[in-house]
Amino acid sequence: MKFHVLTLFPAMFQGPLTESIIKRAQDKELVQINIVNFRDFAFNKHNTVDDYPYGGGAGMVLQAEPIFNAVEAIKKPQSKVILMCPQGVTFNQQLATRLSQEEELIIICGHYEGIDERVKENIVDYEISLGDFILTGGELPAMVVMDSVVRLLPGVLGQDKSSKEESFNQGLLEYPHYTRPALFRDMTVPEVLLSGNHEAIRKWRKKESIRRTFLKRPELLVQEELDAEGRKMLEEIKGAMEEND
């Protein structure tokens, strides 16, 4: 998979892209990342990329021309163009999964007061936001999107099963994890995890995943989407809580 990131601040990407999973994915040639300073595509005397908004108002707006020029120089028929934008759809695991199935993504990092609307109307396939808060620019959100998508690519994680069991991948929060020692400061690991009984462990993990989701993020728990076993576990969880009230 290939990423092209259009930004005015290429140096911001040096740390995140040269460490951890994204670095290993590049080393294994599972992903390519191309950082593009779209100021280089501003064909004017001072290479400016912003200007005052028509109609007045505070701040500056990114011009259409340098972004069009940069995208047109890079884009292939299979490319999808993403604009990191506070007005976009909220990024989630389902969207990350959809993007991981693309061959090539071009990510535009917005900045200043906004971007010329003609960019959105003519060359953008996805407008994506991380949530209802304001950031200085689209660089940090772009890093988050890339990290989330890259880890879903086949062969990136040591075990592809790992990404499938993570929180949100199946609509539920992930079950609790424990490691050695089994006894730490009088705190013990649940006995079922030490039993070697794989079926009992599977059921415990599933029930704990449902319990955590019900307690911490109930809006994620759509009972109708649980299988018969999951619905029974949810009823047991609710019953136990009512008894303890």
PDB file of C-alpha atoms in Angstrom:
ATOM      1  CA  MET A   1       0.000   0.000   0.000  1.00  0.00           C
ATOM      2  CA  LYS A   2       1.191   3.521  -0.725  1.00  0.00           C
ATOM      3  CA  PHE A   3       0.501   6.775   1.123  1.00  0.00           C
ATOM      4  CA  HIS A   4       1.172  10.273  -0.192  1.00  0.00           C
ATOM      5  CA  VAL A   5       0.858  12.961   2.470  1.00  0.00           C
ATOM      6  CA  LEU A   6       0.479  16.571   1.318  1.00  0.00           C
ATOM      7  CA  THR A   7       1.648  18.922   4.050  1.00  0.00           C
ATOM      8  CA  LEU A   8       3.350  22.256   4.662  1.00  0.00           C
ATOM      9  CA  PHE A   9       5.321  20.753   7.565  1.00  0.00           C
ATOM     10  CA  PRO A  10       7.113  17.573   6.392  1.00  0.00           C
ATOM     11  CA  ALA A  11       9.442  17.496   9.414  1.00  0.00           C
ATOM     12  CA  MET A  12       6.491  16.716  11.705  1.00  0.00           C
ATOM     13  CA  PHE A  13       6.362  13.197  10.239  1.00  0.00           C
ATOM     14  CA  GLN A  14       9.993  12.227  10.847  1.00  0.00           C
ATOM     15  CA  GLY A  15       9.535  10.737  14.317  1.00  0.00           C
ATOM     16  CA  PRO A  16       6.222   8.872  13.950  1.00  0.00           C
ATOM     17  CA  LEU A  17       7.201   7.298  10.623  1.00  0.00           C
ATOM     18  CA  THR A  18      10.625   6.088  11.731  1.00  0.00           C
ATOM     19  CA  GLU A  19       9.614   4.119  14.824  1.00  0.00           C
ATOM     20  CA  SER A  20       7.594   1.071  15.866  1.00  0.00           C
ATOM     21  CA  ILE A  21       5.101  -0.712  13.616  1.00  0.00           C
ATOM     22  CA  ILE A  22       5.062   1.835  10.773  1.00  0.00           C
ATOM     23  CA  LYS A  23       8.848   1.660  10.486  1.00  0.00           C
ATOM     24  CA  ARG A  24       8.796  -2.151  10.423  1.00  0.00           C
ATOM     25  CA  ALA A  25       6.058  -2.132   7.796  1.00  0.00           C
ATOM     26  CA  GLN A  26       8.224   0.096   5.590  1.00  0.00           C
ATOM     27  CA  ASP A  27      11.298  -2.050   6.223  1.00  0.00           C
ATOM     28  CA  LYS A  28       9.324  -5.108   5.080  1.00  0.00           C
ATOM     29  CA  GLU A  29       8.158  -3.158   2.009  1.00  0.00           C
ATOM     30  CA  LEU A  30       4.523  -3.662   2.974  1.00  0.00           C
ATOM     31  CA  VAL A  31       3.865   0.076   2.837  1.00  0.00           C
ATOM     32  CA  GLN A  32       5.434   3.097   1.155  1.00  0.00           C
ATOM     33  CA  ILE A  33       5.019   6.619   2.526  1.00  0.00           C
ATOM     34  CA  ASN A  34       5.771   9.687   0.436  1.00  0.00           C
ATOM     35  CA  ILE A  35       5.738  13.064   2.226  1.00  0.00           C
ATOM     36  CA  VAL A  36       5.074  15.942  -0.173  1.00  0.00           C
ATOM     37  CA  ASN A  37       5.452  19.631   0.628  1.00  0.00           C
ATOM     38  CA  PHE A  38       2.731  21.105  -1.546  1.00  0.00           C
ATOM     39  CA  ARG A  39       4.397  24.520  -1.286  1.00  0.00           C
ATOM     40  CA  ASP A  40       6.671  23.126  -4.012  1.00  0.00           C
ATOM     41  CA  PHE A  41       3.645  23.162  -6.326  1.00  0.00           C
ATOM     42  CA  ALA A  42       2.858  26.844  -5.818  1.00  0.00           C
ATOM     43  CA  PHE A  43       3.957  28.459  -9.062  1.00  0.00           C
ATOM     44  CA  ASN A  44       4.175  32.070  -7.959  1.00  0.00           C
ATOM     45  CA  LYS A  45       7.008  34.416  -7.088  1.00  0.00           C
ATOM     46  CA  HIS A  46       7.103  33.664  -3.344  1.00  0.00           C
ATOM     47  CA  ASN A  47       5.707  30.103  -3.374  1.00  0.00           C
ATOM     48  CA  THR A  48       2.780  31.201  -1.256  1.00  0.00           C
ATOM     49  CA  VAL A  49      -0.067  28.723  -0.753  1.00  0.00           C
ATOM     50  CA  ASP A  50      -2.605  30.850   1.139  1.00  0.00           C
ATOM     51  CA  ASP A  51      -4.528  34.052   0.635  1.00  0.00           C
ATOM     52  CA  TYR A  52      -7.230  36.201   2.225  1.00  0.00           C
ATOM     53  CA  PRO A  53     -10.786  34.809   1.975  1.00  0.00           C
ATOM     54  CA  TYR A  54     -13.227  36.369  -0.459  1.00  0.00           C
ATOM     55  CA  GLY A  55     -15.935  38.182   1.472  1.00  0.00           C
ATOM     56  CA  GLY A  56     -13.603  39.056   4.316  1.00  0.00           C
ATOM     57  CA  GLY A  57     -13.028  37.367   7.631  1.00  0.00           C
ATOM     58  CA  ALA A  58     -10.198  36.420   9.940  1.00  0.00           C
ATOM     59  CA  GLY A  59      -7.286  34.219   8.946  1.00  0.00           C
ATOM     60  CA  MET A  60      -6.015  32.839   5.671  1.00  0.00           C
ATOM     61  CA  VAL A  61      -7.328  30.126   3.339  1.00  0.00           C
ATOM     62  CA  LEU A  62      -5.279  27.508   1.498  1.00  0.00           C
ATOM     63  CA  GLN A  63      -5.390  28.121  -2.238  1.00  0.00           C
ATOM     64  CA  ALA A  64      -6.747  25.558  -4.680  1.00  0.00           C
ATOM     65  CA  GLU A  65      -3.932  25.720  -7.242  1.00  0.00           C
ATOM     66  CA  PRO A  66      -0.982  24.205  -5.317  1.00  0.00           C
ATOM     67  CA  ILE A  67      -3.140  21.386  -3.971  1.00  0.00           C
ATOM     68  CA  PHE A  68      -4.641  20.613  -7.392  1.00  0.00           C
ATOM     69  CA  ASN A  69      -1.146  20.675  -8.901  1.00  0.00           C
ATOM     70  CA  ALA A  70       0.253  18.324  -6.250  1.00  0.00           C
ATOM     71  CA  VAL A  71      -2.626  15.849  -6.430  1.00  0.00           C
ATOM     72  CA  GLU A  72      -2.599  15.800 -10.239  1.00  0.00           C
ATOM     73  CA  ALA A  73       1.152  15.101 -10.227  1.00  0.00           C
ATOM     74  CA  ILE A  74       0.700  12.107  -7.920  1.00  0.00           C
ATOM     75  CA  LYS A  75      -2.760  10.675  -8.525  1.00  0.00           C
ATOM     76  CA  LYS A  76      -3.266   7.366 -10.298  1.00  0.00           C
ATOM     77  CA  PRO A  77      -6.593   5.802 -11.324  1.00  0.00           C
ATOM     78  CA  GLN A  78      -6.682   3.698  -8.138  1.00  0.00           C
ATOM     79  CA  SER A  79      -5.819   6.581  -5.777  1.00  0.00           C
ATOM     80  CA  LYS A  80      -8.301   7.816  -3.183  1.00  0.00           C
ATOM     81  CA  VAL A  81      -7.909  11.357  -1.861  1.00  0.00           C
ATOM     82  CA  ILE A  82      -8.529  12.139   1.813  1.00  0.00           C
ATOM     83  CA  LEU A  83      -8.842  15.602   3.340  1.00  0.00           C
ATOM     84  CA  MET A  84      -8.282  15.816   7.088  1.00  0.00           C
ATOM     85  CA  CYS A  85     -11.045  18.225   7.994  1.00  0.00           C
ATOM     86  CA  PRO A  86     -13.100  19.006  11.148  1.00  0.00           C
ATOM     87  CA  GLN A  87     -16.261  18.877   9.005  1.00  0.00           C
ATOM     88  CA  GLY A  88     -15.572  15.308   7.853  1.00  0.00           C
ATOM     89  CA  VAL A  89     -17.026  12.013   9.021  1.00  0.00           C
ATOM     90  CA  THR A  90     -15.666  10.838  12.361  1.00  0.00           C
ATOM     91  CA  PHE A  91     -12.874   8.317  11.938  1.00  0.00           C
ATOM     92  CA  ASN A  92     -13.542   4.849  13.374  1.00  0.00           C
ATOM     93  CA  GLN A  93     -12.395   1.259  13.024  1.00  0.00           C
ATOM     94  CA  GLN A  94     -14.868   0.482  10.251  1.00  0.00           C
ATOM     95  CA  LEU A  95     -13.524   3.337   8.135  1.00  0.00           C
ATOM     96  CA  ALA A  96      -9.933   2.279   8.901  1.00  0.00           C
ATOM     97  CA  THR A  97     -10.776  -1.215   7.640  1.00  0.00           C
ATOM     98  CA  ARG A  98     -12.318   0.181   4.449  1.00  0.00           C
ATOM     99  CA  LEU A  99      -9.268   2.361   3.782  1.00  0.00           C
ATOM    100  CA  SER A 100      -6.894  -0.557   4.404  1.00  0.00           C
ATOM    101  CA  GLN A 101      -8.400  -2.250   1.342  1.00  0.00           C
ATOM    102  CA  GLU A 102      -7.344   0.589  -0.966  1.00  0.00           C
ATOM    103  CA  GLU A 103      -4.115   0.458  -2.982  1.00  0.00           C
ATOM    104  CA  GLU A 104      -3.079   4.090  -2.660  1.00  0.00           C
ATOM    105  CA  LEU A 105      -4.167   6.976  -0.441  1.00  0.00           C
ATOM    106  CA  ILE A 106      -3.398  10.676  -0.854  1.00  0.00           C
ATOM    107  CA  ILE A 107      -3.895  12.548   2.425  1.00  0.00           C
ATOM    108  CA  ILE A 108      -4.203  16.344   2.378  1.00  0.00           C
ATOM    109  CA  CYS A 109      -3.348  18.071   5.655  1.00  0.00           C
ATOM    110  CA  GLY A 110      -5.433  21.216   6.006  1.00  0.00           C
ATOM    111  CA  HIS A 111      -4.126  24.291   7.776  1.00  0.00           C
ATOM    112  CA  TYR A 112      -4.945  27.925   8.645  1.00  0.00           C
ATOM    113  CA  GLU A 113      -8.651  28.848   8.532  1.00  0.00           C
ATOM    114  CA  GLY A 114      -9.549  26.253   5.926  1.00  0.00           C
ATOM    115  CA  ILE A 115      -9.131  25.207   2.335  1.00  0.00           C
ATOM    116  CA  ASP A 116     -10.600  26.526  -0.915  1.00  0.00           C
ATOM    117  CA  GLU A 117     -13.956  24.763  -1.319  1.00  0.00           C
ATOM    118  CA  ARG A 118     -13.142  23.807  -4.902  1.00  0.00           C
ATOM    119  CA  VAL A 119     -10.630  21.271  -3.572  1.00  0.00           C
ATOM    120  CA  LYS A 120     -13.354  19.497  -1.587  1.00  0.00           C
ATOM    121  CA  GLU A 121     -15.837  19.620  -4.438  1.00  0.00           C
ATOM    122  CA  ASN A 122     -13.562  18.292  -7.182  1.00  0.00           C
ATOM    123  CA  ILE A 123     -10.703  16.083  -5.978  1.00  0.00           C
ATOM    124  CA  VAL A 124     -11.536  14.767  -2.489  1.00  0.00           C
ATOM    125  CA  ASP A 125     -13.069  11.301  -1.973  1.00  0.00           C
ATOM    126  CA  TYR A 126     -13.166  11.309   1.849  1.00  0.00           C
ATOM    127  CA  GLU A 127     -13.350  14.145   4.372  1.00  0.00           C
ATOM    128  CA  ILE A 128     -12.246  12.717   7.738  1.00  0.00           C
ATOM    129  CA  SER A 129     -12.247  14.173  11.252  1.00  0.00           C
ATOM    130  CA  LEU A 130     -10.888  12.725  14.487  1.00  0.00           C
ATOM    131  CA  GLY A 131     -13.647  14.311  16.548  1.00  0.00           C
ATOM    132  CA  ASP A 132     -15.256  17.516  17.703  1.00  0.00           C
ATOM    133  CA  PHE A 133     -12.182  19.467  18.740  1.00  0.00           C
ATOM    134  CA  ILE A 134      -9.781  21.894  17.070  1.00  0.00           C
ATOM    135  CA  LEU A 135      -6.170  21.184  16.126  1.00  0.00           C
ATOM    136  CA  THR A 136      -3.595  23.440  14.504  1.00  0.00           C
ATOM    137  CA  GLY A 137      -3.535  21.419  11.295  1.00  0.00           C
ATOM    138  CA  GLY A 138      -4.193  18.066   9.685  1.00  0.00           C
ATOM    139  CA  GLU A 139      -0.744  16.589  10.303  1.00  0.00           C
ATOM    140  CA  LEU A 140      -1.461  14.846  13.623  1.00  0.00           C
ATOM    141  CA  PRO A 141      -4.798  13.433  12.380  1.00  0.00           C
ATOM    142  CA  ALA A 142      -3.050  12.162   9.237  1.00  0.00           C
ATOM    143  CA  MET A 143      -0.540  10.292  11.410  1.00  0.00           C
ATOM    144  CA  VAL A 144      -3.375   8.716  13.399  1.00  0.00           C
ATOM    145  CA  VAL A 145      -5.162   7.575  10.244  1.00  0.00           C
ATOM    146  CA  MET A 146      -1.974   6.078   8.799  1.00  0.00           C
ATOM    147  CA  ASP A 147      -1.120   4.256  12.025  1.00  0.00           C
ATOM    148  CA  SER A 148      -4.625   2.816  12.268  1.00  0.00           C
ATOM    149  CA  VAL A 149      -4.698   1.708   8.622  1.00  0.00           C
ATOM    150  CA  VAL A 150      -1.142   0.337   8.397  1.00  0.00           C
ATOM    151  CA  ARG A 151      -1.606  -2.078  11.310  1.00  0.00           C
ATOM    152  CA  LEU A 152      -4.521  -3.683   9.425  1.00  0.00           C
ATOM    153  CA  LEU A 153      -2.448  -4.555   6.364  1.00  0.00           C
ATOM    154  CA  PRO A 154      -1.640  -8.266   5.999  1.00  0.00           C
ATOM    155  CA  GLY A 155       1.758  -9.157   7.416  1.00  0.00           C
ATOM    156  CA  VAL A 156       2.317  -5.901   9.324  1.00  0.00           C
ATOM    157  CA  LEU A 157       1.600  -7.279  12.792  1.00  0.00           C
ATOM    158  CA  GLY A 158       3.414 -10.352  14.043  1.00  0.00           C
ATOM    159  CA  GLN A 159       0.069 -12.157  14.209  1.00  0.00           C
ATOM    160  CA  ASP A 160      -2.790 -10.950  12.036  1.00  0.00           C
ATOM    161  CA  LYS A 161      -5.105 -12.380  14.705  1.00  0.00           C
ATOM    162  CA  SER A 162      -3.924  -9.585  17.030  1.00  0.00           C
ATOM    163  CA  SER A 163      -5.634  -6.816  15.054  1.00  0.00           C
ATOM    164  CA  LYS A 164      -8.872  -8.804  14.786  1.00  0.00           C
ATOM    165  CA  GLU A 165      -9.170  -9.120  18.579  1.00  0.00           C
ATOM    166  CA  GLU A 166      -8.437  -5.474  19.407  1.00  0.00           C
ATOM    167  CA  SER A 167     -11.015  -3.067  20.787  1.00  0.00           C
ATOM    168  CA  PHE A 168     -13.634  -1.860  18.273  1.00  0.00           C
ATOM    169  CA  ASN A 169     -12.696  -4.414  15.602  1.00  0.00           C
ATOM    170  CA  GLN A 170     -15.765  -6.512  16.413  1.00  0.00           C
ATOM    171  CA  GLY A 171     -17.819  -3.657  17.846  1.00  0.00           C
ATOM    172  CA  LEU A 172     -16.756  -4.530  21.412  1.00  0.00           C
ATOM    173  CA  LEU A 173     -13.999  -3.407  23.757  1.00  0.00           C
ATOM    174  CA  GLU A 174     -11.179  -5.881  24.211  1.00  0.00           C
ATOM    175  CA  TYR A 175     -11.074  -8.293  27.149  1.00  0.00           C
ATOM    176  CA  PRO A 176      -8.542  -7.827  30.028  1.00  0.00           C
ATOM    177  CA  HIS A 177      -4.951  -8.998  29.585  1.00  0.00           C
ATOM    178  CA  TYR A 178      -2.535 -10.418  32.182  1.00  0.00           C
ATOM    179  CA  THR A 179       1.051 -11.628  32.103  1.00  0.00           C
ATOM    180  CA  ARG A 180       3.671 -12.994  34.535  1.00  0.00           C
ATOM    181  CA  PRO A 181       3.887 -13.161  37.473  1.00  0.00           C
ATOM    182  CA  ALA A 182       0.578 -14.822  38.338  1.00  0.00           C
ATOM    183  CA  LEU A 183       0.738 -13.267  41.832  1.00  0.00           C
ATOM    184  CA  PHE A 184       1.820  -9.642  42.155  1.00  0.00           C
ATOM    185  CA  ARG A 185       1.450  -7.724  45.441  1.00  0.00           C
ATOM    186  CA  ASP A 186      -1.403  -9.998  46.509  1.00  0.00           C
ATOM    187  CA  MET A 187      -3.147  -9.412  43.179  1.00  0.00           C
ATOM    188  CA  THR A 188      -3.857 -12.605  41.255  1.00  0.00           C
ATOM    189  CA  VAL A 189      -4.602 -13.534  37.670  1.00  0.00           C
ATOM    190  CA  PRO A 190      -8.071 -15.044  37.077  1.00  0.00           C
ATOM    191  CA  GLU A 191      -7.796 -18.806  37.545  1.00  0.00           C
ATOM    192  CA  VAL A 192      -9.449 -19.611  34.226  1.00  0.00           C
ATOM    193  CA  LEU A 193      -6.483 -18.078  32.368  1.00  0.00           C
ATOM    194  CA  LEU A 194      -4.142 -20.480  34.160  1.00  0.00           C
ATOM    195  CA  SER A 195      -6.340 -23.535  33.576  1.00  0.00           C
ATOM    196  CA  GLY A 196      -5.207 -24.456  30.080  1.00  0.00           C
ATOM    197  CA  ASN A 197      -8.874 -24.981  29.160  1.00  0.00           C
ATOM    198  CA  HIS A 198      -9.073 -23.144  25.838  1.00  0.00           C
ATOM    199  CA  GLU A 199     -12.857 -23.261  25.568  1.00  0.00           C
ATOM    200  CA  ALA A 200     -13.304 -21.883  29.085  1.00  0.00           C
ATOM    201  CA  ILE A 201     -10.759 -19.145  28.322  1.00  0.00           C
ATOM    202  CA  ARG A 202     -12.581 -18.239  25.097  1.00  0.00           C
ATOM    203  CA  LYS A 203     -15.898 -17.907  26.933  1.00  0.00           C
ATOM    204  CA  TRP A 204     -14.325 -15.868  29.752  1.00  0.00           C
ATOM    205  CA  ARG A 205     -12.714 -13.467  27.301  1.00  0.00           C
ATOM    206  CA  LYS A 206     -15.916 -13.057  25.331  1.00  0.00           C
ATOM    207  CA  LYS A 207     -17.977 -12.382  28.442  1.00  0.00           C
ATOM    208  CA  GLU A 208     -15.416  -9.914  29.808  1.00  0.00           C
ATOM    209  CA  SER A 209     -15.369  -8.126  26.461  1.00  0.00           C
ATOM    210  CA  ILE A 210     -19.161  -7.781  26.592  1.00  0.00           C
ATOM    211  CA  ARG A 211     -19.011  -6.702  30.260  1.00  0.00           C
ATOM    212  CA  ARG A 212     -16.438  -3.983  29.566  1.00  0.00           C
ATOM    213  CA  THR A 213     -18.393  -2.663  26.610  1.00  0.00           C
ATOM    214  CA  PHE A 214     -21.644  -2.638  28.591  1.00  0.00           C
ATOM    215  CA  LEU A 215     -20.041  -0.746  31.494  1.00  0.00           C
ATOM    216  CA  LYS A 216     -17.718   1.635  29.625  1.00  0.00           C
ATOM    217  CA  ARG A 217     -19.191   2.160  26.154  1.00  0.00           C
ATOM    218  CA  PRO A 218     -22.805   0.917  26.206  1.00  0.00           C
ATOM    219  CA  GLU A 219     -23.588   2.823  23.002  1.00  0.00           C
ATOM    220  CA  LEU A 220     -21.352   0.346  21.147  1.00  0.00           C
ATOM    221  CA  LEU A 221     -23.292  -2.654  22.376  1.00  0.00           C
ATOM    222  CA  VAL A 222     -26.105  -3.459  19.983  1.00  0.00           C
ATOM    223  CA  GLN A 223     -27.724  -6.495  21.547  1.00  0.00           C
ATOM    224  CA  GLU A 224     -29.260  -7.625  18.266  1.00  0.00           C
ATOM    225  CA  GLU A 225     -25.772  -8.040  16.775  1.00  0.00           C
ATOM    226  CA  LEU A 226     -24.646 -10.454  19.486  1.00  0.00           C
ATOM    227  CA  ASP A 227     -24.958 -14.163  18.811  1.00  0.00           C
ATOM    228  CA  ALA A 228     -27.071 -16.373  21.100  1.00  0.00           C
ATOM    229  CA  GLU A 229     -24.122 -17.039  23.406  1.00  0.00           C
ATOM    230  CA  GLY A 230     -23.315 -13.348  23.642  1.00  0.00           C
ATOM    231  CA  ARG A 231     -26.912 -12.380  24.401  1.00  0.00           C
ATOM    232  CA  LYS A 232     -27.031 -14.947  27.199  1.00  0.00           C
ATOM    233  CA  MET A 233     -23.781 -13.573  28.636  1.00  0.00           C
ATOM    234  CA  LEU A 234     -25.152 -10.035  28.537  1.00  0.00           C
ATOM    235  CA  GLU A 235     -28.281 -11.092  30.428  1.00  0.00           C
ATOM    236  CA  GLU A 236     -26.095 -12.810  33.060  1.00  0.00           C
ATOM    237  CA  ILE A 237     -24.029  -9.631  33.436  1.00  0.00           C
ATOM    238  CA  LYS A 238     -27.159  -7.484  33.851  1.00  0.00           C
ATOM    239  CA  GLY A 239     -28.643  -9.964  36.333  1.00  0.00           C
ATOM    240  CA  ALA A 240     -25.503 -10.021  38.466  1.00  0.00           C
ATOM    241  CA  MET A 241     -25.430  -6.204  38.548  1.00  0.00           C
ATOM    242  CA  GLU A 242     -29.074  -6.025  39.639  1.00  0.00           C
ATOM    243  CA  GLU A 243     -28.380  -8.474  42.474  1.00  0.00           C
ATOM    244  CA  ASN A 244     -25.496  -6.321  43.688  1.00  0.00           C
ATOM    245  CA  ASP A 245     -27.550  -3.103  43.722  1.00  0.00           C
TER     246      ASP A 245
END
